[in-house]
CSV table of C-alpha atoms in Angstrom, one decimal:
chain,number,residue,atom,x,y,z
N,1361,UNK,CA,27.1,11.2,9.5
N,1362,UNK,CA,24.4,8.9,11.0
N,1363,UNK,CA,22.1,11.7,12.5
N,1364,UNK,CA,18.6,11.8,11.2
N,1365,UNK,CA,15.0,12.5,12.3
N,1366,UNK,CA,13.0,9.3,12.6
N,1367,UNK,CA,9.7,8.4,14.1
N,1368,UNK,CA,10.5,10.3,17.3
N,1369,UNK,CA,13.2,12.9,17.3
N,1370,UNK,CA,16.8,13.0,16.2
N,1371,UNK,CA,18.8,9.8,16.4
N,1372,UNK,CA,22.3,8.6,15.5
N,1373,UNK,CA,25.6,7.3,16.7
N,1374,UNK,CA,26.9,8.8,19.9
N,1375,UNK,CA,30.1,9.8,18.2
N,1376,UNK,CA,28.1,11.8,15.6
N,1377,UNK,CA,25.9,13.5,18.2
N,1378,UNK,CA,28.3,14.5,21.0
N,1379,UNK,CA,29.8,17.9,21.0
N,1380,UNK,CA,29.2,20.4,18.2
N,1381,UNK,CA,26.3,18.4,16.5
N,1382,UNK,CA,24.3,18.4,19.8
N,1383,UNK,CA,24.9,22.2,20.2
N,1384,UNK,CA,24.0,22.8,16.5
N,1385,UNK,CA,20.6,21.1,16.6
N,1386,UNK,CA,19.8,22.5,20.0
N,1387,UNK,CA,20.6,26.0,18.7
N,1388,UNK,CA,18.6,25.4,15.5
N,1389,UNK,CA,15.5,24.2,17.5
N,1390,UNK,CA,15.7,27.2,19.9
N,1391,UNK,CA,16.1,29.7,17.1
N,1392,UNK,CA,13.2,28.1,15.2
N,1393,UNK,CA,11.0,28.6,18.3
N,1394,UNK,CA,12.2,32.2,18.8
N,1395,UNK,CA,11.5,33.0,15.1
N,1396,UNK,CA,8.0,31.6,15.4
N,1397,UNK,CA,7.2,33.5,18.6
N,1398,UNK,CA,6.7,30.4,20.7
N,1399,UNK,CA,9.4,31.4,23.2
N,1400,UNK,CA,11.5,34.4,24.0
N,1401,UNK,CA,15.1,34.8,25.4
N,1402,UNK,CA,15.1,34.5,29.2
N,1403,UNK,CA,12.4,31.9,29.3
N,1404,UNK,CA,12.9,28.6,31.2
N,1405,UNK,CA,14.0,25.7,29.1
N,1406,UNK,CA,13.8,22.1,30.5
N,1407,UNK,CA,16.3,19.3,29.9
N,1408,UNK,CA,16.1,15.7,31.0
N,1409,UNK,CA,18.0,12.5,30.0
N,1410,UNK,CA,18.0,8.7,30.2
N,1411,UNK,CA,20.6,6.5,31.8
N,1412,UNK,CA,22.9,6.1,28.8
N,1413,UNK,CA,26.6,6.9,29.7
N,1414,UNK,CA,26.6,9.5,26.9
N,1415,UNK,CA,23.3,11.3,27.9
N,1416,UNK,CA,24.6,13.6,30.7
N,1417,UNK,CA,27.4,14.8,28.5
N,1418,UNK,CA,25.1,15.6,25.7
N,1419,UNK,CA,22.7,17.3,28.1
N,1420,UNK,CA,25.5,19.5,29.3
N,1421,UNK,CA,26.4,20.5,25.7
N,1422,UNK,CA,22.7,21.4,25.0
N,1423,UNK,CA,22.6,23.4,28.3
N,1424,UNK,CA,25.6,25.5,27.2
N,1425,UNK,CA,24.0,26.1,23.8
N,1426,UNK,CA,20.7,27.3,25.3
N,1427,UNK,CA,22.4,29.5,27.9
N,1428,UNK,CA,24.4,31.3,25.1
N,1429,UNK,CA,21.0,32.1,23.6
N,1430,UNK,CA,19.9,33.6,26.9
N,1431,UNK,CA,17.6,30.9,28.3
N,1432,UNK,CA,17.2,29.9,31.9
N,1433,UNK,CA,18.0,26.1,31.8
N,1434,UNK,CA,16.2,23.8,34.2
N,1435,UNK,CA,17.9,20.4,34.8
N,1436,UNK,CA,15.3,17.7,35.2
N,1437,UNK,CA,17.8,14.9,35.6
N,1438,UNK,CA,17.0,11.3,34.7
N,1439,UNK,CA,13.3,11.4,34.1
N,1440,UNK,CA,10.7,9.6,31.9
N,1441,UNK,CA,9.9,11.5,28.7
N,1442,UNK,CA,6.1,11.8,29.6
N,1443,UNK,CA,7.0,13.3,32.9
N,1444,UNK,CA,9.2,15.9,31.2
N,1445,UNK,CA,6.5,16.6,28.7
N,1446,UNK,CA,3.9,17.1,31.4
N,1447,UNK,CA,6.2,19.4,33.4
N,1448,UNK,CA,6.9,21.5,30.2
N,1449,UNK,CA,3.2,21.6,29.5
N,1450,UNK,CA,2.5,22.8,33.1
N,1451,UNK,CA,5.2,25.4,33.0
N,1452,UNK,CA,4.5,26.5,29.4
N,1453,UNK,CA,8.1,26.1,28.3
N,1454,UNK,CA,10.1,24.2,25.7
N,1455,UNK,CA,12.1,21.1,26.6
N,1456,UNK,CA,14.7,18.6,25.4
N,1457,UNK,CA,14.9,14.9,26.2
N,1458,UNK,CA,18.3,13.3,25.7
N,1459,UNK,CA,17.5,9.7,24.9
N,1460,UNK,CA,17.9,7.0,22.3
N,1461,UNK,CA,14.9,5.3,23.7
N,1462,UNK,CA,15.2,1.5,23.1
N,1463,UNK,CA,18.1,1.5,20.6
N,1464,UNK,CA,21.7,0.3,21.6
N,1465,UNK,CA,23.9,2.4,23.9
N,1466,UNK,CA,26.3,3.3,21.1
N,1467,UNK,CA,23.5,5.5,19.8
N,1468,UNK,CA,21.6,8.4,21.3
N,1469,UNK,CA,19.2,11.1,20.4
N,1470,UNK,CA,17.3,14.3,21.2
N,1471,UNK,CA,13.5,14.6,21.5
N,1472,UNK,CA,12.3,18.2,21.0
N,1473,UNK,CA,9.2,19.7,22.7
N,1474,UNK,CA,7.6,23.0,22.1
N,1475,UNK,CA,5.7,24.7,25.0
N,1476,UNK,CA,2.5,23.1,23.6
N,1477,UNK,CA,4.0,19.6,23.0
N,1478,UNK,CA,6.0,17.5,20.6
N,1479,UNK,CA,7.4,19.0,17.4
N,1480,UNK,CA,5.7,18.0,14.1
N,1481,UNK,CA,7.1,17.3,10.7
N,1482,UNK,CA,7.1,21.0,9.7
N,1483,UNK,CA,9.2,21.7,12.8
N,1484,UNK,CA,11.6,19.0,11.8
N,1485,UNK,CA,12.1,20.5,8.4
N,1486,UNK,CA,12.6,24.0,9.9
N,1487,UNK,CA,15.2,22.6,12.4
N,1488,UNK,CA,17.1,20.9,9.6
N,1489,UNK,CA,17.0,24.1,7.5
N,1490,UNK,CA,18.2,26.3,10.4
N,1491,UNK,CA,20.9,23.8,11.3
N,1492,UNK,CA,22.3,23.9,7.7
N,1493,UNK,CA,22.4,27.7,7.7
N,1494,UNK,CA,24.1,27.7,11.1
N,1495,UNK,CA,26.7,25.1,9.9
N,1496,UNK,CA,27.5,27.2,6.9
N,1497,UNK,CA,27.7,30.5,8.9
N,1498,UNK,CA,30.4,29.8,11.6
N,1499,UNK,CA,31.9,27.1,13.8
N,1500,UNK,CA,29.5,25.9,16.5
N,1501,UNK,CA,30.5,26.6,20.1
N,1502,UNK,CA,30.0,23.3,22.0
N,1503,UNK,CA,31.2,24.5,25.4
N,1504,UNK,CA,29.1,22.6,28.0
N,1505,UNK,CA,27.0,24.5,30.6
N,1506,UNK,CA,25.5,23.9,34.1
N,1507,UNK,CA,21.8,24.4,34.6
N,1508,UNK,CA,20.5,27.3,36.6
N,1509,UNK,CA,17.8,25.3,38.4
N,1510,UNK,CA,16.9,21.7,39.4
N,1511,UNK,CA,13.5,20.5,38.4
N,1512,UNK,CA,13.6,16.7,38.7
N,1513,UNK,CA,11.8,16.4,42.0
N,1514,UNK,CA,9.0,18.8,41.0
N,1515,UNK,CA,8.5,17.1,37.6
N,1516,UNK,CA,8.4,13.6,39.2
N,1517,UNK,CA,5.9,14.9,41.8
N,1518,UNK,CA,3.6,16.3,39.2
N,1519,UNK,CA,3.8,13.1,37.1
N,1520,UNK,CA,3.0,10.9,40.1
N,1521,UNK,CA,0.1,13.1,41.1
N,1522,UNK,CA,-1.4,12.7,37.6
N,1523,UNK,CA,-1.1,8.9,37.8
N,1524,UNK,CA,-2.4,8.7,41.4
N,1525,UNK,CA,-5.6,10.3,40.1
N,1526,UNK,CA,-6.2,7.5,37.6
N,1527,UNK,CA,-7.3,4.8,40.0
N,1528,UNK,CA,-9.1,4.7,43.4
N,1529,UNK,CA,-7.0,4.2,46.6
N,1530,UNK,CA,-6.1,0.5,47.1
N,1531,UNK,CA,-7.1,-0.4,43.6
N,1532,UNK,CA,-4.3,-2.9,43.3
N,1533,UNK,CA,-4.3,-4.2,46.9
N,1534,UNK,CA,-3.2,-7.8,47.2
N,1535,UNK,CA,-1.5,-8.0,43.8
N,1536,UNK,CA,2.2,-9.1,43.5
N,1537,UNK,CA,3.7,-7.2,40.6
N,1538,UNK,CA,7.3,-7.5,39.4
N,1539,UNK,CA,9.0,-4.3,38.1
N,1540,UNK,CA,11.7,-5.1,35.6
N,1541,UNK,CA,13.9,-2.1,36.3
N,1542,UNK,CA,16.9,-2.7,34.0
N,1543,UNK,CA,18.0,0.8,33.0
N,1544,UNK,CA,14.7,2.5,32.4
N,1545,UNK,CA,14.3,6.0,33.9
N,1546,UNK,CA,10.8,4.9,34.9
N,1547,UNK,CA,12.0,2.1,37.2
N,1548,UNK,CA,11.6,3.9,40.6
N,1549,UNK,CA,8.5,5.7,39.7
N,1550,UNK,CA,6.8,2.4,38.8
N,1551,UNK,CA,7.6,1.1,42.3
N,1552,UNK,CA,6.3,4.2,43.9
N,1553,UNK,CA,3.0,4.3,42.0
N,1554,UNK,CA,2.2,0.5,42.4
N,1555,UNK,CA,3.0,0.7,46.1
N,1556,UNK,CA,0.7,3.7,46.4
N,1557,UNK,CA,-2.2,1.7,45.0
N,1558,UNK,CA,-1.6,-1.1,47.5
N,1559,UNK,CA,0.3,-3.6,45.3
N,1560,UNK,CA,3.4,-5.5,46.5
N,1561,UNK,CA,6.0,-4.2,44.0
N,1562,UNK,CA,9.1,-6.4,43.6
N,1563,UNK,CA,12.0,-4.7,41.9
N,1564,UNK,CA,13.8,-7.1,39.5
N,1565,UNK,CA,16.8,-7.0,37.2
N,1566,UNK,CA,18.1,-3.5,38.0
N,1567,UNK,CA,21.2,-2.7,35.9
N,1568,UNK,CA,23.9,0.0,36.1
N,1569,UNK,CA,24.7,-0.8,32.5
N,1570,UNK,CA,22.3,0.5,29.8
N,1571,UNK,CA,20.2,-2.3,28.3
N,1572,UNK,CA,18.3,-1.6,25.0
N,1573,UNK,CA,14.9,-3.1,25.9
N,1574,UNK,CA,12.6,-2.9,22.9
N,1575,UNK,CA,8.9,-3.2,24.0
N,1576,UNK,CA,7.7,-3.8,20.5
N,1577,UNK,CA,10.0,-6.6,19.7
N,1578,UNK,CA,10.8,-8.2,23.0
N,1579,UNK,CA,14.0,-10.3,22.8
N,1580,UNK,CA,14.0,-14.0,23.6
N,1581,UNK,CA,16.5,-13.3,26.4
N,1582,UNK,CA,14.1,-10.8,28.0
N,1583,UNK,CA,11.1,-13.1,27.7
N,1584,UNK,CA,13.1,-15.9,29.3
N,1585,UNK,CA,13.8,-13.6,32.3
N,1586,UNK,CA,10.2,-12.6,32.6
N,1587,UNK,CA,9.0,-16.2,32.6
N,1588,UNK,CA,11.6,-17.2,35.2
N,1589,UNK,CA,10.6,-14.3,37.5
N,1590,UNK,CA,6.9,-14.9,37.1
N,1591,UNK,CA,7.3,-18.5,38.1
N,1592,UNK,CA,9.9,-17.9,40.9
N,1593,UNK,CA,8.0,-15.1,42.6
N,1594,UNK,CA,4.4,-16.2,41.7
N,1595,UNK,CA,3.7,-12.8,40.2
N,1596,UNK,CA,0.4,-11.7,38.7
N,1597,UNK,CA,2.1,-9.4,36.3
N,1598,UNK,CA,5.5,-7.8,35.5
N,1599,UNK,CA,5.7,-4.2,34.3
N,1600,UNK,CA,8.5,-2.2,32.7
N,1601,UNK,CA,9.3,0.4,30.0
N,1602,UNK,CA,11.9,1.3,27.5
N,1603,UNK,CA,14.9,3.4,28.2
N,1604,UNK,CA,13.1,6.8,28.4
N,1605,UNK,CA,9.9,5.4,29.9
N,1606,UNK,CA,7.4,6.3,27.2
N,1607,UNK,CA,6.7,2.7,25.9
N,1608,UNK,CA,5.3,0.1,28.3
N,1609,UNK,CA,6.3,-3.5,28.7
N,1610,UNK,CA,3.7,-5.7,30.5
N,1611,UNK,CA,3.9,-9.5,31.0
N,1612,UNK,CA,1.1,-11.6,32.3
N,1613,UNK,CA,1.2,-14.1,35.2
N,1614,UNK,CA,3.2,-16.6,33.0
N,1615,UNK,CA,5.8,-13.9,32.0
N,1616,UNK,CA,4.3,-13.7,28.5
N,1617,UNK,CA,4.6,-10.1,27.1
N,1618,UNK,CA,1.3,-8.4,26.2
N,1619,UNK,CA,1.1,-6.9,22.8
N,1620,UNK,CA,1.5,-3.1,22.9
N,1621,UNK,CA,-1.5,-2.2,20.8
N,1622,UNK,CA,-3.7,-4.3,23.1
N,1623,UNK,CA,-2.4,-2.3,26.0
N,1624,UNK,CA,-3.5,0.8,24.1
N,1625,UNK,CA,-6.9,-0.7,23.5
N,1626,UNK,CA,-7.3,-1.5,27.2
N,1627,UNK,CA,-6.4,2.0,28.1
N,1628,UNK,CA,-8.9,3.4,25.6
N,1629,UNK,CA,-11.6,1.1,27.1
N,1630,UNK,CA,-10.5,2.2,30.6
N,1631,UNK,CA,-10.9,5.9,29.7
N,1632,UNK,CA,-14.1,5.3,27.7
N,1633,UNK,CA,-12.6,6.9,24.7
N,1634,UNK,CA,-14.6,7.3,21.5
N,1635,UNK,CA,-11.8,7.5,18.9
N,1636,UNK,CA,-8.4,5.9,18.8
N,1637,UNK,CA,-5.7,7.0,16.4
N,1638,UNK,CA,-3.0,4.3,15.7
N,1639,UNK,CA,-0.5,3.4,13.1
N,1640,UNK,CA,-1.0,0.9,10.3
N,1641,UNK,CA,1.4,-1.5,12.2
N,1642,UNK,CA,-1.1,-1.9,15.1
N,1643,UNK,CA,-3.2,-5.1,15.1
N,1644,UNK,CA,-5.7,-5.4,12.2
N,1645,UNK,CA,-8.3,-6.8,14.6
N,1646,UNK,CA,-8.7,-3.5,16.5
N,1647,UNK,CA,-11.6,-2.5,14.2
N,1648,UNK,CA,-13.4,-5.8,14.9
N,1649,UNK,CA,-13.6,-5.2,18.7
N,1650,UNK,CA,-16.3,-2.6,18.3
N,1651,UNK,CA,-15.1,-0.7,21.4
N,1652,UNK,CA,-14.4,2.6,19.5
N,1653,UNK,CA,-13.6,4.1,16.1
N,1654,UNK,CA,-10.1,3.4,14.8
N,1655,UNK,CA,-8.2,5.8,12.6
N,1656,UNK,CA,-4.9,4.6,11.0
N,1657,UNK,CA,-1.7,6.6,10.3
N,1658,UNK,CA,1.9,6.2,9.4
N,1659,UNK,CA,4.3,5.0,12.1
N,1660,UNK,CA,5.6,7.6,14.5
N,1661,UNK,CA,4.1,9.9,17.2
N,1662,UNK,CA,4.0,13.0,14.9
N,1663,UNK,CA,1.5,11.2,12.7
N,1664,UNK,CA,-0.5,9.9,15.6
N,1665,UNK,CA,-0.6,13.4,17.1
N,1666,UNK,CA,-1.7,14.9,13.8
N,1667,UNK,CA,-4.5,12.3,13.5
N,1668,UNK,CA,-5.7,13.1,17.1
N,1669,UNK,CA,-5.6,16.8,16.4
N,1670,UNK,CA,-7.7,16.3,13.3
N,1671,UNK,CA,-10.3,14.3,15.3
N,1672,UNK,CA,-10.4,17.1,18.0
N,1673,UNK,CA,-10.8,19.7,15.3
N,1674,UNK,CA,-13.8,17.8,14.0
N,1675,UNK,CA,-15.5,18.3,17.4
N,1676,UNK,CA,-15.0,14.7,18.5
N,1677,UNK,CA,-14.4,14.2,22.2
N,1678,UNK,CA,-12.7,11.3,23.9
N,1679,UNK,CA,-9.7,11.1,21.6
N,1680,UNK,CA,-6.8,8.8,22.4
N,1681,UNK,CA,-3.8,7.5,20.4
N,1682,UNK,CA,-1.5,4.5,20.8
N,1683,UNK,CA,1.2,2.8,18.9
N,1684,UNK,CA,2.1,-0.9,18.4
N,1685,UNK,CA,4.8,-0.4,21.0
N,1686,UNK,CA,2.1,0.5,23.6
N,1687,UNK,CA,3.0,4.2,24.0
N,1688,UNK,CA,-0.4,5.8,24.7
N,1689,UNK,CA,-1.3,9.5,24.1
N,1690,UNK,CA,-4.4,11.6,24.9
N,1691,UNK,CA,-5.7,14.6,23.0
N,1692,UNK,CA,-8.9,15.1,25.0
N,1693,UNK,CA,-9.6,15.8,28.7
N,1694,UNK,CA,-11.0,12.7,30.5
N,1695,UNK,CA,-12.9,12.6,33.8
N,1696,UNK,CA,-12.2,9.7,36.2
N,1697,UNK,CA,-14.3,9.6,39.4
N,1698,UNK,CA,-14.9,13.3,39.2
N,1699,UNK,CA,-11.2,14.1,38.6
N,1700,UNK,CA,-10.3,15.8,35.3
N,1701,UNK,CA,-7.2,14.3,33.6
N,1702,UNK,CA,-5.7,16.9,31.2
N,1703,UNK,CA,-4.5,15.8,27.7
N,1704,UNK,CA,-1.0,14.6,27.4
N,1705,UNK,CA,-0.3,14.2,23.7
N,1706,UNK,CA,3.0,12.3,23.9
N,1707,UNK,CA,3.7,8.6,24.5
N,1708,UNK,CA,3.2,7.5,28.0
N,1709,UNK,CA,3.9,4.1,29.5
N,1710,UNK,CA,2.1,4.6,32.9
N,1711,UNK,CA,-1.5,5.0,31.7
N,1712,UNK,CA,-1.7,1.7,29.8
N,1713,UNK,CA,0.2,-0.2,32.6
N,1714,UNK,CA,-2.3,1.0,35.2
N,1715,UNK,CA,-5.3,0.4,33.0
N,1716,UNK,CA,-4.6,-3.3,32.4
N,1717,UNK,CA,-3.6,-3.9,36.0
N,1718,UNK,CA,-6.8,-2.2,37.2
N,1719,UNK,CA,-8.9,-4.3,34.8
N,1720,UNK,CA,-7.1,-7.5,35.9
N,1721,UNK,CA,-7.7,-6.7,39.5
N,1722,UNK,CA,-11.4,-5.9,39.0
N,1723,UNK,CA,-12.0,-9.2,37.1
N,1724,UNK,CA,-10.3,-11.2,39.9
N,1725,UNK,CA,-8.7,-13.5,37.4
N,1726,UNK,CA,-5.4,-14.0,35.6
N,1727,UNK,CA,-4.3,-11.3,33.1
N,1728,UNK,CA,-4.1,-14.0,30.4
N,1729,UNK,CA,-7.8,-14.6,30.7
N,1730,UNK,CA,-8.5,-10.9,30.3
N,1731,UNK,CA,-6.3,-10.8,27.2
N,1732,UNK,CA,-8.2,-13.7,25.6
N,1733,UNK,CA,-11.5,-11.8,25.8
N,1734,UNK,CA,-10.3,-9.4,23.2
N,1735,UNK,CA,-9.7,-12.2,20.7
N,1736,UNK,CA,-7.3,-10.3,18.5
N,1737,UNK,CA,-5.2,-12.1,15.9
N,1738,UNK,CA,-1.8,-13.2,17.0
N,1739,UNK,CA,0.6,-10.3,16.1
N,1740,UNK,CA,4.3,-10.6,16.3
N,1741,UNK,CA,7.2,-8.5,15.1
N,1742,UNK,CA,11.0,-8.5,15.0
N,1743,UNK,CA,13.8,-6.9,13.1
N,1744,UNK,CA,17.0,-7.5,11.2
N,1745,UNK,CA,19.5,-5.4,13.0
N,1746,UNK,CA,22.6,-3.7,11.5
N,1747,UNK,CA,21.0,-3.6,8.0
N,1748,UNK,CA,22.4,-0.6,6.1
N,1749,UNK,CA,19.8,2.1,5.3
N,1750,UNK,CA,20.7,1.8,1.6
N,1751,UNK,CA,20.0,-2.0,1.6
N,1752,UNK,CA,16.6,-1.4,3.3
N,1753,UNK,CA,15.8,1.2,0.7
N,1754,UNK,CA,16.8,-1.1,-2.1
N,1755,UNK,CA,14.5,-3.9,-0.7
N,1756,UNK,CA,11.6,-1.5,-0.5
N,1757,UNK,CA,12.2,-0.3,-4.0
N,1758,UNK,CA,12.4,-3.9,-5.3
N,1759,UNK,CA,9.1,-4.8,-3.6
N,1760,UNK,CA,7.3,-1.7,-4.9
N,1761,UNK,CA,8.9,-2.1,-8.4
N,1762,UNK,CA,6.2,-4.4,-9.8
N,1763,UNK,CA,3.5,-6.8,-8.8
N,1764,UNK,CA,5.7,-9.6,-10.2
N,1765,UNK,CA,8.6,-8.6,-8.0
N,1766,UNK,CA,6.4,-8.6,-4.9
N,1767,UNK,CA,4.8,-11.9,-5.7
N,1768,UNK,CA,8.1,-13.6,-6.5
N,1769,UNK,CA,9.6,-12.3,-3.3
N,1770,UNK,CA,6.7,-13.6,-1.2
N,1771,UNK,CA,6.2,-16.8,-3.0
N,1772,UNK,CA,7.9,-18.8,-0.3
N,1773,UNK,CA,5.3,-17.7,2.3
N,1774,UNK,CA,2.1,-17.3,0.4
N,1775,UNK,CA,0.0,-15.7,-2.4
N,1776,UNK,CA,-0.3,-11.9,-2.4
N,1777,UNK,CA,-3.8,-10.5,-1.8
N,1778,UNK,CA,-4.4,-6.9,-0.8
N,1779,UNK,CA,-1.5,-4.4,-0.4
N,1780,UNK,CA,-1.2,-1.3,1.7
N,1781,UNK,CA,1.6,1.3,1.1
N,1782,UNK,CA,0.8,3.7,4.0
N,1783,UNK,CA,4.1,3.1,5.7
N,1784,UNK,CA,6.3,0.4,4.5
N,1785,UNK,CA,4.6,-2.4,2.6
N,1786,UNK,CA,1.8,-4.3,4.3
N,1787,UNK,CA,0.5,-7.4,2.5
N,1788,UNK,CA,-2.6,-9.4,3.4
N,1789,UNK,CA,-2.0,-12.9,1.9
N,1790,UNK,CA,-4.9,-14.7,0.3
N,1791,UNK,CA,-5.2,-17.0,3.3
N,1792,UNK,CA,-5.8,-14.0,5.6
N,1793,UNK,CA,-2.3,-13.8,7.2
N,1794,UNK,CA,-0.5,-10.5,7.2
N,1795,UNK,CA,3.1,-9.7,6.6
N,1796,UNK,CA,4.5,-6.1,6.7
N,1797,UNK,CA,8.0,-4.9,5.8
N,1798,UNK,CA,9.1,-1.5,7.0
N,1799,UNK,CA,12.5,0.1,7.4
N,1800,UNK,CA,13.1,1.5,10.9
N,1801,UNK,CA,12.7,5.3,11.1
N,1802,UNK,CA,15.5,5.7,13.7
N,1803,UNK,CA,18.0,2.8,13.3
N,1804,UNK,CA,19.8,0.8,10.6
N,1805,UNK,CA,17.4,-2.1,10.7
N,1806,UNK,CA,14.4,-3.6,8.8
N,1807,UNK,CA,11.3,-4.5,10.8
N,1808,UNK,CA,8.9,-7.3,10.0
N,1809,UNK,CA,5.4,-7.5,11.4
N,1810,UNK,CA,3.1,-10.4,11.0
N,1811,UNK,CA,-0.4,-11.5,12.0
N,1812,UNK,CA,-2.2,-14.9,11.9
N,1813,UNK,CA,-5.0,-16.5,13.8
N,1814,UNK,CA,-2.7,-19.2,15.4
N,1815,UNK,CA,0.5,-18.6,17.4
N,1816,UNK,CA,2.4,-21.3,15.4
N,1817,UNK,CA,1.4,-19.8,12.1
N,1818,UNK,CA,2.4,-16.3,13.2
N,1819,UNK,CA,5.8,-17.5,14.5
N,1820,UNK,CA,6.5,-19.4,11.2
N,1821,UNK,CA,5.5,-16.4,9.1
N,1822,UNK,CA,7.7,-14.1,11.1
N,1823,UNK,CA,10.7,-16.5,10.9
N,1824,UNK,CA,10.2,-16.8,7.1
N,1825,UNK,CA,9.8,-13.0,6.7
N,1826,UNK,CA,13.0,-12.3,8.5
N,1827,UNK,CA,14.8,-14.9,6.5
N,1828,UNK,CA,13.6,-13.3,3.3
N,1829,UNK,CA,15.0,-10.0,4.5
N,1830,UNK,CA,18.4,-11.5,5.4
N,1831,UNK,CA,18.6,-13.3,2.0
N,1832,UNK,CA,18.0,-10.1,0.1
N,1833,UNK,CA,20.6,-8.3,2.2
N,1834,UNK,CA,23.2,-11.0,1.5
N,1835,UNK,CA,22.5,-10.8,-2.2
N,1836,UNK,CA,22.6,-7.0,-2.3
N,1837,UNK,CA,25.6,-5.9,-0.1
N,1838,UNK,CA,26.0,-2.2,0.4
């Protein structure tokens, strides 16, 4: 079975999640919350989903499982994950988001939220343990259910109200901004919020078929579309998000995508944050900007959230988190023009999008000029897809096996300098370039991240790193 917890929730093949497995893990999650006293039978329980063909069916299965435990299920429909999380936070109830985020449509997943926010690694272990006990006890009833209440409009209204408080009225007046709608659940809300701030929002590329748009490794085909639209419609920016709307995609006036961790940095600057928690895969130049203190973690929102919570526990204010994919989280209350913005410790695509658009509008210049002022190293990433998990594990074991193994493997690209093993293997070569190999936490693929001071050198290093991965996979078939 392909189901496993990764960097954000449970993921796997649709055929392995539909039916009894979805009911099993939903029941295990609810029973864990009941056992720990976080919820009680009869409480409301929120469910939302993305636009994958399989998502409504899985949501119905989860609904039935929750109703058999006595919960009052609220159907929030097709809704961005941060909007669901905010609604759950406001109503003090648990929730489920049925989504595979950016991965292909033959896969799906479930994100689990306690009344106080995302589950952590201890919760994951408890859910797995409870699921195993349930599986051994009796067959799981997977009869679908119908929700008792509709909550989509109220959740969307609450989320829009939060985002309307981020900027002053008319803040984006006169800007022509494309909205790459594809199949993200954020597509209509983006148009609504941009229009509210006075921008001319042009919907682009809407699709009735699910498209797996990865905001961290934007495909060549997507970049070509962005560049074509930017030129054709004379846009000042293009915005979008992944399937469930928690990771932003922003392109400048040329259609060139903006690195996600730079979006997070701009959001931190916008909020005047003091500390940013971000994974090791985020740009190594963040510390050199001098805008705020940076704390590094493993990849995945649970680790970022734990890092933010630790900072708050130390009495630090102004705590924000962001990932290399641009998803931005807040652990502190921030005040903007006298309005208090409550913490939202889950990935959000809207905050970083609005922050960089606001900064661009205020500078009255092209977004590309704003980006250059941060002077970060060129950072690129991509992945080798359909690489068996066992092969990825074998590669990492080989690289960690000995210094000689690592040096021999990387000899075609450069000499090994410093090595970090926080998450995957991140190597700073002796000439200052960085190459980082890391198995995906939620898909059968190996990711490669690189940094260099020049675009051409970064592109060459990424191409070479991907080729090294493919060569290893060919030499070590599953």
